[in-house]
Amino acid sequence: MKYKCVFVVGPESSGSMLIAKIISHALNIDQYGEWNGAGWSDKGMHKVCHRSLPYLIPPQYPDIDKWIHKNQHDYDIFFVIATRDITISEVSRIKRFSKTLEQVQKESKRANEIICELINSGQKYYIWSYETFMFLKMDYLILLYNFLGIDSGYMPTLIDGNRIALTGE
């Protein structure tokens, strides 16, 4: 059996960091809250890599082909593609990172291109929806665990960022 290498990608403010931290915990790499969710969670057997699309300043995008080439011989590779209502994602990026609407729309377009390339690449992927997670909670998380072949009942306490954005609660 190969160990798992899980790549989590999605537009900034899509919930990708949240689900990367949950997967790392479920794979017994880092306890939830110990890893900040950026870059690699890798302490031996399995590993998780999270990269927002884009990440860092100035904006950078991952070389997914390089990731695959570097890890395909030693790991069973999985991709988790995080999605969130793009309008809420863009508004969040404008508020959190002081980006312009033009910049976030350009970044969303590039993220869309990368995600579509990944979907058509032949790699194993699962599309993870932030809104669906907030609505279905553990029942939805179990579907992801099943995709990854993880036997876990772990579920963190959730705070719905969309509800906060819409109501201020």
Tab-separated table of N, CA and C in Angstrom:
chain	number	residue	atom	x	y	z
A	1	MET	N	0.830	-1.186	0.000
A	1	MET	CA	0.000	0.000	0.000
A	1	MET	C	0.872	1.247	0.000
A	2	LYS	N	0.584	2.151	-0.901
A	2	LYS	CA	1.270	3.432	-0.920
A	2	LYS	C	0.643	4.344	0.119
A	3	TYR	N	1.443	5.239	0.613
A	3	TYR	CA	0.910	6.272	1.493
A	3	TYR	C	0.182	7.312	0.651
A	4	LYS	N	-0.601	8.145	1.314
A	4	LYS	CA	-1.408	9.140	0.624
A	4	LYS	C	-0.707	10.496	0.588
A	5	CYS	N	-0.805	11.132	-0.558
A	5	CYS	CA	-0.396	12.527	-0.726
A	5	CYS	C	-1.631	13.253	-1.234
A	6	VAL	N	-2.160	14.143	-0.398
A	6	VAL	CA	-3.390	14.848	-0.734
A	6	VAL	C	-3.055	16.311	-1.004
A	7	PHE	N	-3.374	16.749	-2.205
A	7	PHE	CA	-3.197	18.152	-2.579
A	7	PHE	C	-4.555	18.835	-2.503
A	8	VAL	N	-4.615	19.921	-1.747
A	8	VAL	CA	-5.851	20.688	-1.604
A	8	VAL	C	-5.624	22.040	-2.261
A	9	VAL	N	-6.444	22.344	-3.259
A	9	VAL	CA	-6.338	23.617	-3.972
A	9	VAL	C	-7.724	24.229	-4.101
A	10	GLY	N	-7.743	25.526	-4.260
A	10	GLY	CA	-8.993	26.248	-4.486
A	10	GLY	C	-8.706	27.729	-4.456
A	11	PRO	N	-9.618	28.530	-4.991
A	11	PRO	CA	-9.421	29.980	-4.927
A	11	PRO	C	-9.215	30.427	-3.476
A	12	GLU	N	-8.497	31.511	-3.289
A	12	GLU	CA	-8.375	32.073	-1.945
A	12	GLU	C	-9.778	32.294	-1.387
A	13	SER	N	-9.926	32.099	-0.089
A	13	SER	CA	-11.207	32.287	0.612
A	13	SER	C	-12.275	31.315	0.124
A	14	SER	N	-11.844	30.080	-0.176
A	14	SER	CA	-12.799	29.058	-0.615
A	14	SER	C	-13.011	27.982	0.446
A	15	GLY	N	-12.316	28.078	1.581
A	15	GLY	CA	-12.397	27.042	2.596
A	15	GLY	C	-11.352	25.963	2.415
A	16	SER	N	-10.429	26.162	1.489
A	16	SER	CA	-9.407	25.148	1.204
A	16	SER	C	-8.491	24.921	2.401
A	17	MET	N	-8.155	25.976	3.116
A	17	MET	CA	-7.291	25.829	4.288
A	17	MET	C	-7.997	25.011	5.377
A	18	LEU	N	-9.280	25.270	5.573
A	18	LEU	CA	-10.067	24.538	6.560
A	18	LEU	C	-10.061	23.042	6.257
A	19	ILE	N	-10.366	22.670	5.037
A	19	ILE	CA	-10.465	21.245	4.730
A	19	ILE	C	-9.083	20.595	4.701
A	20	ALA	N	-8.041	21.329	4.342
A	20	ALA	CA	-6.677	20.779	4.396
A	20	ALA	C	-6.315	20.420	5.837
A	21	LYS	N	-6.649	21.288	6.789
A	21	LYS	CA	-6.348	21.016	8.201
A	21	LYS	C	-7.151	19.815	8.718
A	22	ILE	N	-8.388	19.689	8.268
A	22	ILE	CA	-9.205	18.539	8.677
A	22	ILE	C	-8.608	17.249	8.127
A	23	ILE	N	-8.207	17.251	6.862
A	23	ILE	CA	-7.621	16.051	6.250
A	23	ILE	C	-6.323	15.684	6.956
A	24	SER	N	-5.486	16.660	7.250
A	24	SER	CA	-4.226	16.396	7.950
A	24	SER	C	-4.499	15.722	9.291
A	25	HIS	N	-5.484	16.213	10.008
A	25	HIS	CA	-5.856	15.615	11.300
A	25	HIS	C	-6.351	14.182	11.105
A	26	ALA	N	-7.239	13.984	10.143
A	26	ALA	CA	-7.824	12.659	9.911
A	26	ALA	C	-6.774	11.632	9.480
A	27	LEU	N	-5.695	12.101	8.838
A	27	LEU	CA	-4.592	11.218	8.431
A	27	LEU	C	-3.533	11.071	9.530
A	28	ASN	N	-3.795	11.652	10.693
A	28	ASN	CA	-2.874	11.591	11.843
A	28	ASN	C	-1.504	12.196	11.539
A	29	ILE	N	-1.517	13.294	10.788
A	29	ILE	CA	-0.268	14.005	10.502
A	29	ILE	C	-0.080	15.113	11.541
A	30	ASP	N	-1.006	16.047	11.567
A	30	ASP	CA	-1.006	17.139	12.539
A	30	ASP	C	-2.379	17.206	13.185
A	31	GLN	N	-2.416	17.408	14.487
A	31	GLN	CA	-3.688	17.611	15.161
A	31	GLN	C	-4.305	18.915	14.654
A	32	TYR	N	-5.636	18.935	14.582
A	32	TYR	CA	-6.323	20.129	14.111
A	32	TYR	C	-5.901	21.324	14.968
A	33	GLY	N	-5.464	22.374	14.309
A	33	GLY	CA	-5.021	23.573	15.021
A	33	GLY	C	-3.520	23.658	15.193
A	34	GLU	N	-2.792	22.549	15.038
A	34	GLU	CA	-1.321	22.579	15.161
A	34	GLU	C	-0.660	23.096	13.883
A	35	TRP	N	-1.235	22.764	12.742
A	35	TRP	CA	-0.714	23.214	11.445
A	35	TRP	C	-1.580	24.360	10.977
A	36	ASN	N	-0.974	25.411	10.449
A	36	ASN	CA	-1.748	26.582	10.034
A	36	ASN	C	-2.466	26.387	8.705
A	37	GLY	N	-2.203	25.268	8.018
A	37	GLY	CA	-2.910	24.981	6.780
A	37	GLY	C	-2.238	25.486	5.526
A	38	ALA	N	-1.095	26.121	5.641
A	38	ALA	CA	-0.383	26.640	4.469
A	38	ALA	C	0.804	25.739	4.131
A	39	GLY	N	0.973	25.457	2.862
A	39	GLY	CA	2.101	24.637	2.431
A	39	GLY	C	1.895	23.176	2.768
A	40	TRP	N	2.911	22.565	3.392
A	40	TRP	CA	2.914	21.119	3.632
A	40	TRP	C	2.656	20.747	5.091
A	41	SER	N	1.887	19.674	5.265
A	41	SER	CA	1.756	18.973	6.536
A	41	SER	C	2.327	17.588	6.247
A	42	ASP	N	3.543	17.348	6.722
A	42	ASP	CA	4.273	16.137	6.317
A	42	ASP	C	5.183	15.716	7.459
A	43	LYS	N	4.770	14.652	8.149
A	43	LYS	CA	5.576	14.172	9.274
A	43	LYS	C	5.821	12.671	9.170
A	44	GLY	N	6.002	12.179	7.961
A	44	GLY	CA	6.293	10.755	7.862
A	44	GLY	C	5.545	10.045	6.767
A	45	MET	N	4.514	9.311	7.136
A	45	MET	CA	3.841	8.436	6.177
A	45	MET	C	3.028	9.219	5.137
A	46	HIS	N	1.903	9.769	5.544
A	46	HIS	CA	1.043	10.518	4.631
A	46	HIS	C	1.452	11.985	4.646
A	47	LYS	N	0.994	12.714	3.629
A	47	LYS	CA	1.237	14.151	3.629
A	47	LYS	C	0.115	14.889	2.914
A	48	VAL	N	-0.059	16.133	3.323
A	48	VAL	CA	-1.075	17.006	2.755
A	48	VAL	C	-0.385	18.293	2.347
A	49	CYS	N	-0.739	18.781	1.160
A	49	CYS	CA	-0.234	20.073	0.698
A	49	CYS	C	-1.432	20.950	0.364
A	50	HIS	N	-1.440	22.149	0.916
A	50	HIS	CA	-2.504	23.100	0.598
A	50	HIS	C	-1.889	24.321	-0.072
A	51	ARG	N	-2.495	24.694	-1.185
A	51	ARG	CA	-2.135	25.942	-1.853
A	51	ARG	C	-3.399	26.605	-2.371
A	52	SER	N	-3.596	27.847	-1.939
A	52	SER	CA	-4.671	28.643	-2.512
A	52	SER	C	-4.266	29.042	-3.926
A	53	LEU	N	-5.257	29.379	-4.716
A	53	LEU	CA	-5.026	29.803	-6.100
A	53	LEU	C	-5.468	31.249	-6.226
A	54	PRO	N	-4.551	32.234	-6.056
A	54	PRO	CA	-3.111	32.129	-5.855
A	54	PRO	C	-2.759	32.094	-4.373
A	55	TYR	N	-1.442	31.997	-4.114
A	55	TYR	CA	-0.912	32.082	-2.756
A	55	TYR	C	0.276	33.039	-2.781
A	56	LEU	N	0.623	33.536	-1.617
A	56	LEU	CA	1.741	34.474	-1.413
A	56	LEU	C	1.518	35.819	-2.096
A	57	ILE	N	2.455	36.730	-1.813
A	57	ILE	CA	2.473	38.063	-2.418
A	57	ILE	C	3.871	38.280	-2.973
A	58	PRO	N	4.062	38.585	-4.235
A	58	PRO	CA	3.037	38.695	-5.258
A	58	PRO	C	2.398	37.331	-5.536
A	59	PRO	N	1.204	37.332	-6.132
A	59	PRO	CA	0.466	36.092	-6.356
A	59	PRO	C	1.262	35.048	-7.147
A	60	GLN	N	1.259	33.816	-6.610
A	60	GLN	CA	1.919	32.692	-7.274
A	60	GLN	C	0.921	31.554	-7.406
A	61	TYR	N	1.180	30.706	-8.402
A	61	TYR	CA	0.327	29.542	-8.639
A	61	TYR	C	1.194	28.295	-8.632
A	62	PRO	N	0.670	27.188	-8.106
A	62	PRO	CA	1.476	25.970	-8.015
A	62	PRO	C	1.699	25.321	-9.382
A	63	ASP	N	2.796	24.583	-9.475
A	63	ASP	CA	3.094	23.782	-10.658
A	63	ASP	C	2.594	22.366	-10.363
A	64	ILE	N	1.363	22.093	-10.737
A	64	ILE	CA	0.718	20.827	-10.398
A	64	ILE	C	1.412	19.651	-11.076
A	65	ASP	N	1.857	19.832	-12.310
A	65	ASP	CA	2.577	18.748	-12.997
A	65	ASP	C	3.845	18.368	-12.229
A	66	LYS	N	4.526	19.349	-11.689
A	66	LYS	CA	5.728	19.091	-10.888
A	66	LYS	C	5.370	18.322	-9.618
A	67	TRP	N	4.279	18.714	-8.956
A	67	TRP	CA	3.809	17.995	-7.766
A	67	TRP	C	3.585	16.522	-8.080
A	68	ILE	N	2.872	16.278	-9.177
A	68	ILE	CA	2.547	14.898	-9.556
A	68	ILE	C	3.825	14.119	-9.834
A	69	HIS	N	4.682	14.680	-10.654
A	69	HIS	CA	5.930	14.000	-11.030
A	69	HIS	C	6.784	13.665	-9.805
A	70	LYS	N	6.857	14.595	-8.872
A	70	LYS	CA	7.702	14.410	-7.689
A	70	LYS	C	7.149	13.359	-6.723
A	71	ASN	N	5.837	13.143	-6.704
A	71	ASN	CA	5.217	12.297	-5.684
A	71	ASN	C	4.573	11.007	-6.183
A	72	GLN	N	4.399	10.864	-7.467
A	72	GLN	CA	3.604	9.745	-7.990
A	72	GLN	C	4.219	8.372	-7.760
A	73	HIS	N	5.520	8.278	-7.575
A	73	HIS	CA	6.157	6.974	-7.390
A	73	HIS	C	6.052	6.461	-5.952
A	74	ASP	N	5.968	7.370	-4.999
A	74	ASP	CA	5.967	6.986	-3.588
A	74	ASP	C	4.612	7.120	-2.907
A	75	TYR	N	3.662	7.789	-3.555
A	75	TYR	CA	2.386	8.085	-2.919
A	75	TYR	C	1.214	7.831	-3.859
A	76	ASP	N	0.074	7.531	-3.251
A	76	ASP	CA	-1.190	7.514	-3.959
A	76	ASP	C	-1.674	8.967	-3.912
A	77	ILE	N	-1.808	9.594	-5.059
A	77	ILE	CA	-2.098	11.023	-5.125
A	77	ILE	C	-3.598	11.281	-5.237
A	78	PHE	N	-4.061	12.230	-4.433
A	78	PHE	CA	-5.450	12.680	-4.446
A	78	PHE	C	-5.457	14.202	-4.529
A	79	PHE	N	-6.434	14.735	-5.229
A	79	PHE	CA	-6.647	16.176	-5.257
A	79	PHE	C	-8.016	16.474	-4.675
A	80	VAL	N	-8.058	17.454	-3.785
A	80	VAL	CA	-9.312	17.972	-3.260
A	80	VAL	C	-9.394	19.412	-3.758
A	81	ILE	N	-10.421	19.666	-4.549
A	81	ILE	CA	-10.615	20.987	-5.151
A	81	ILE	C	-11.687	21.703	-4.349
A	82	ALA	N	-11.274	22.711	-3.601
A	82	ALA	CA	-12.198	23.451	-2.742
A	82	ALA	C	-12.904	24.531	-3.551
A	83	THR	N	-14.219	24.607	-3.366
A	83	THR	CA	-15.006	25.637	-4.033
A	83	THR	C	-15.885	26.355	-3.005
A	84	ARG	N	-16.232	27.558	-3.358
A	84	ARG	CA	-17.135	28.368	-2.545
A	84	ARG	C	-17.812	29.347	-3.492
A	85	ASP	N	-18.974	29.802	-3.141
A	85	ASP	CA	-19.629	30.809	-3.975
A	85	ASP	C	-18.583	31.858	-4.348
A	86	ILE	N	-18.340	32.029	-5.658
A	86	ILE	CA	-17.216	32.862	-6.099
A	86	ILE	C	-17.414	34.327	-5.716
A	87	THR	N	-18.651	34.788	-5.656
A	87	THR	CA	-18.888	36.173	-5.252
A	87	THR	C	-18.465	36.386	-3.804
A	88	ILE	N	-18.826	35.468	-2.928
A	88	ILE	CA	-18.430	35.578	-1.525
A	88	ILE	C	-16.911	35.457	-1.400
A	89	SER	N	-16.314	34.542	-2.162
A	89	SER	CA	-14.857	34.394	-2.161
A	89	SER	C	-14.177	35.694	-2.573
A	90	GLU	N	-14.672	36.304	-3.639
A	90	GLU	CA	-14.053	37.542	-4.130
A	90	GLU	C	-14.234	38.694	-3.149
A	91	VAL	N	-15.420	38.834	-2.582
A	91	VAL	CA	-15.657	39.893	-1.588
A	91	VAL	C	-14.730	39.687	-0.389
A	92	SER	N	-14.576	38.441	0.042
A	92	SER	CA	-13.691	38.134	1.161
A	92	SER	C	-12.254	38.541	0.842
A	93	ARG	N	-11.793	38.240	-0.362
A	93	ARG	CA	-10.416	38.593	-0.743
A	93	ARG	C	-10.216	40.107	-0.807
A	94	ILE	N	-11.229	40.816	-1.263
A	94	ILE	CA	-11.143	42.281	-1.295
A	94	ILE	C	-11.012	42.818	0.126
A	95	LYS	N	-11.849	42.292	1.034
A	95	LYS	CA	-11.823	42.761	2.422
A	95	LYS	C	-10.565	42.316	3.163
A	96	ARG	N	-10.206	41.033	3.050
A	96	ARG	CA	-9.083	40.480	3.832
A	96	ARG	C	-7.720	40.938	3.335
A	97	PHE	N	-7.577	41.042	2.009
A	97	PHE	CA	-6.253	41.292	1.447
A	97	PHE	C	-6.140	42.642	0.751
A	98	SER	N	-7.194	43.465	0.832
A	98	SER	CA	-7.218	44.799	0.207
A	98	SER	C	-6.897	44.733	-1.284
A	99	LYS	N	-7.421	43.720	-1.948
A	99	LYS	CA	-7.231	43.578	-3.390
A	99	LYS	C	-8.341	44.333	-4.111
A	100	THR	N	-8.089	44.687	-5.356
A	100	THR	CA	-9.116	45.347	-6.161
A	100	THR	C	-10.035	44.295	-6.776
A	101	LEU	N	-11.229	44.728	-7.168
A	101	LEU	CA	-12.165	43.835	-7.838
A	101	LEU	C	-11.534	43.279	-9.111
A	102	GLU	N	-10.846	44.118	-9.864
A	102	GLU	CA	-10.196	43.672	-11.100
A	102	GLU	C	-9.168	42.574	-10.805
A	103	GLN	N	-8.383	42.749	-9.751
A	103	GLN	CA	-7.372	41.753	-9.399
A	103	GLN	C	-8.012	40.432	-9.000
A	104	VAL	N	-9.043	40.460	-8.130
A	104	VAL	CA	-9.635	39.198	-7.693
A	104	VAL	C	-10.352	38.495	-8.844
A	105	GLN	N	-10.940	39.247	-9.754
A	105	GLN	CA	-11.584	38.611	-10.909
A	105	GLN	C	-10.545	37.957	-11.816
A	106	LYS	N	-9.412	38.603	-11.990
A	106	LYS	CA	-8.318	38.020	-12.780
A	106	LYS	C	-7.803	36.751	-12.102
A	107	GLU	N	-7.635	36.787	-10.783
A	107	GLU	CA	-7.179	35.612	-10.033
A	107	GLU	C	-8.212	34.483	-10.080
A	108	SER	N	-9.494	34.831	-10.024
A	108	SER	CA	-10.548	33.818	-10.120
A	108	SER	C	-10.512	33.141	-11.484
A	109	LYS	N	-10.279	33.911	-12.520
A	109	LYS	CA	-10.199	33.351	-13.878
A	109	LYS	C	-9.038	32.367	-13.971
A	110	ARG	N	-7.879	32.744	-13.427
A	110	ARG	CA	-6.710	31.851	-13.470
A	110	ARG	C	-6.954	30.606	-12.624
A	111	ALA	N	-7.572	30.759	-11.454
A	111	ALA	CA	-7.911	29.610	-10.607
A	111	ALA	C	-8.840	28.662	-11.360
A	112	ASN	N	-9.826	29.215	-12.057
A	112	ASN	CA	-10.752	28.412	-12.849
A	112	ASN	C	-10.001	27.609	-13.914
A	113	GLU	N	-9.051	28.237	-14.585
A	113	GLU	CA	-8.268	27.542	-15.620
A	113	GLU	C	-7.477	26.378	-15.020
A	114	ILE	N	-6.843	26.611	-13.890
A	114	ILE	CA	-6.045	25.564	-13.229
A	114	ILE	C	-6.953	24.412	-12.794
A	115	ILE	N	-8.085	24.734	-12.197
A	115	ILE	CA	-9.015	23.703	-11.734
A	115	ILE	C	-9.545	22.889	-12.910
A	116	CYS	N	-9.918	23.549	-13.999
A	116	CYS	CA	-10.422	22.823	-15.171
A	116	CYS	C	-9.340	21.922	-15.763
A	117	GLU	N	-8.095	22.395	-15.796
A	117	GLU	CA	-6.986	21.546	-16.266
A	117	GLU	C	-6.844	20.318	-15.370
A	118	LEU	N	-6.955	20.520	-14.073
A	118	LEU	CA	-6.838	19.422	-13.116
A	118	LEU	C	-7.972	18.413	-13.306
A	119	ILE	N	-9.184	18.888	-13.489
A	119	ILE	CA	-10.336	18.006	-13.704
A	119	ILE	C	-10.127	17.140	-14.945
A	120	ASN	N	-9.512	17.703	-15.955
A	120	ASN	CA	-9.303	16.985	-17.212
A	120	ASN	C	-7.969	16.252	-17.286
A	121	SER	N	-7.229	16.193	-16.188
A	121	SER	CA	-5.880	15.622	-16.195
A	121	SER	C	-5.832	14.109	-16.024
A	122	GLY	N	-6.925	13.511	-15.586
A	122	GLY	CA	-6.921	12.076	-15.314
A	122	GLY	C	-6.535	11.738	-13.888
A	123	GLN	N	-6.223	12.738	-13.083
A	123	GLN	CA	-5.897	12.519	-11.673
A	123	GLN	C	-7.178	12.285	-10.878
A	124	LYS	N	-7.035	11.631	-9.718
A	124	LYS	CA	-8.179	11.432	-8.825
A	124	LYS	C	-8.472	12.764	-8.126
A	125	TYR	N	-9.700	13.223	-8.240
A	125	TYR	CA	-10.061	14.486	-7.592
A	125	TYR	C	-11.457	14.404	-6.999
A	126	TYR	N	-11.676	15.265	-6.018
A	126	TYR	CA	-12.968	15.395	-5.358
A	126	TYR	C	-13.252	16.886	-5.263
A	127	ILE	N	-14.413	17.300	-5.709
A	127	ILE	CA	-14.776	18.712	-5.603
A	127	ILE	C	-15.465	18.924	-4.268
A	128	TRP	N	-14.846	19.768	-3.444
A	128	TRP	CA	-15.288	20.034	-2.082
A	128	TRP	C	-15.968	21.392	-2.042
A	129	SER	N	-17.213	21.430	-1.611
A	129	SER	CA	-17.985	22.667	-1.556
A	129	SER	C	-18.109	23.169	-0.121
A	130	TYR	N	-17.648	24.386	0.091
A	130	TYR	CA	-17.747	25.008	1.415
A	130	TYR	C	-19.211	25.092	1.857
A	131	GLU	N	-20.089	25.559	0.962
A	131	GLU	CA	-21.499	25.711	1.326
A	131	GLU	C	-22.136	24.370	1.674
A	132	THR	N	-21.823	23.341	0.909
A	132	THR	CA	-22.391	22.018	1.187
A	132	THR	C	-21.902	21.506	2.536
A	133	PHE	N	-20.634	21.762	2.856
A	133	PHE	CA	-20.091	21.350	4.149
A	133	PHE	C	-20.812	22.057	5.288
A	134	MET	N	-21.041	23.354	5.158
A	134	MET	CA	-21.724	24.095	6.212
A	134	MET	C	-23.164	23.594	6.395
A	135	PHE	N	-23.772	23.091	5.327
A	135	PHE	CA	-25.157	22.626	5.387
A	135	PHE	C	-25.272	21.176	5.866
A	136	LEU	N	-24.470	20.275	5.297
A	136	LEU	CA	-24.585	18.849	5.603
A	136	LEU	C	-23.632	18.356	6.687
A	137	LYS	N	-22.615	19.129	6.973
A	137	LYS	CA	-21.650	18.834	8.042
A	137	LYS	C	-21.046	17.424	7.925
A	138	MET	N	-21.148	16.606	8.960
A	138	MET	CA	-20.474	15.314	9.017
A	138	MET	C	-20.898	14.372	7.893
A	139	ASP	N	-22.161	14.421	7.505
A	139	ASP	CA	-22.610	13.541	6.424
A	139	ASP	C	-21.843	13.813	5.135
A	140	TYR	N	-21.514	15.072	4.893
A	140	TYR	CA	-20.734	15.439	3.711
A	140	TYR	C	-19.259	15.097	3.908
A	141	LEU	N	-18.739	15.340	5.092
A	141	LEU	CA	-17.332	15.059	5.373
A	141	LEU	C	-17.037	13.567	5.198
A	142	ILE	N	-17.961	12.716	5.584
A	142	ILE	CA	-17.786	11.266	5.426
A	142	ILE	C	-17.571	10.904	3.954
A	143	LEU	N	-18.247	11.600	3.041
A	143	LEU	CA	-18.049	11.328	1.609
A	143	LEU	C	-16.611	11.607	1.200
A	144	LEU	N	-16.032	12.677	1.731
A	144	LEU	CA	-14.632	12.986	1.433
A	144	LEU	C	-13.713	11.939	2.050
A	145	TYR	N	-13.965	11.576	3.300
A	145	TYR	CA	-13.160	10.530	3.937
A	145	TYR	C	-13.208	9.242	3.124
A	146	ASN	N	-14.382	8.885	2.623
A	146	ASN	CA	-14.509	7.678	1.802
A	146	ASN	C	-13.688	7.795	0.520
A	147	PHE	N	-13.731	8.950	-0.142
A	147	PHE	CA	-12.942	9.179	-1.358
A	147	PHE	C	-11.457	8.980	-1.075
A	148	LEU	N	-11.004	9.485	0.070
A	148	LEU	CA	-9.581	9.414	0.425
A	148	LEU	C	-9.204	8.078	1.065
A	149	GLY	N	-10.188	7.250	1.369
A	149	GLY	CA	-9.904	5.971	2.025
A	149	GLY	C	-9.473	6.154	3.469
A	150	ILE	N	-10.064	7.139	4.136
A	150	ILE	CA	-9.733	7.454	5.526
A	150	ILE	C	-10.858	6.956	6.429
A	151	ASP	N	-10.484	6.244	7.483
A	151	ASP	CA	-11.459	5.810	8.479
A	151	ASP	C	-11.362	6.776	9.654
A	152	SER	N	-12.234	7.774	9.660
A	152	SER	CA	-12.183	8.794	10.705
A	152	SER	C	-13.586	9.306	10.986
A	153	GLY	N	-13.817	9.659	12.208
A	153	GLY	CA	-15.057	10.304	12.604
A	153	GLY	C	-14.801	11.735	13.044
A	154	TYR	N	-13.603	12.243	12.714
A	154	TYR	CA	-13.242	13.574	13.191
A	154	TYR	C	-14.073	14.658	12.506
A	155	MET	N	-14.573	15.580	13.308
A	155	MET	CA	-15.338	16.735	12.834
A	155	MET	C	-15.041	17.909	13.757
A	156	PRO	N	-14.424	18.961	13.235
A	156	PRO	CA	-14.159	20.121	14.088
A	156	PRO	C	-15.429	20.934	14.323
A	157	THR	N	-15.368	21.816	15.272
A	157	THR	CA	-16.447	22.780	15.466
A	157	THR	C	-16.401	23.749	14.295
A	158	LEU	N	-17.536	23.966	13.673
A	158	LEU	CA	-17.588	24.815	12.482
A	158	LEU	C	-18.171	26.185	12.785
A	159	ILE	N	-17.627	27.177	12.110
A	159	ILE	CA	-18.170	28.535	12.133
A	159	ILE	C	-18.445	28.892	10.682
A	160	ASP	N	-19.689	29.170	10.340
A	160	ASP	CA	-20.078	29.435	8.961
A	160	ASP	C	-19.686	30.863	8.566
A	161	GLY	N	-18.613	30.970	7.793
A	161	GLY	CA	-18.131	32.269	7.340
A	161	GLY	C	-19.111	32.977	6.451
A	162	ASN	N	-19.936	32.240	5.719
A	162	ASN	CA	-20.944	32.881	4.861
A	162	ASN	C	-22.014	33.568	5.707
A	163	ARG	N	-22.442	32.907	6.772
A	163	ARG	CA	-23.452	33.504	7.659
A	163	ARG	C	-22.889	34.786	8.292
A	164	ILE	N	-21.631	34.743	8.693
A	164	ILE	CA	-20.996	35.922	9.281
A	164	ILE	C	-20.943	37.047	8.246
A	165	ALA	N	-20.554	36.693	7.002
A	165	ALA	CA	-20.460	37.700	5.943
A	165	ALA	C	-21.819	38.331	5.622
A	166	LEU	N	-22.864	37.532	5.697
A	166	LEU	CA	-24.194	38.019	5.325
A	166	LEU	C	-24.930	38.714	6.466
A	167	THR	N	-24.725	38.233	7.693
A	167	THR	CA	-25.523	38.753	8.803
A	167	THR	C	-24.704	39.507	9.848
A	168	GLY	N	-23.388	39.326	9.815
A	168	GLY	CA	-22.555	39.937	10.837
A	168	GLY	C	-22.557	39.164	12.149
A	169	GLU	N	-23.269	38.027	12.203
A	169	GLU	CA	-23.354	37.214	13.439
A	169	GLU	C	-22.118	36.371	13.615
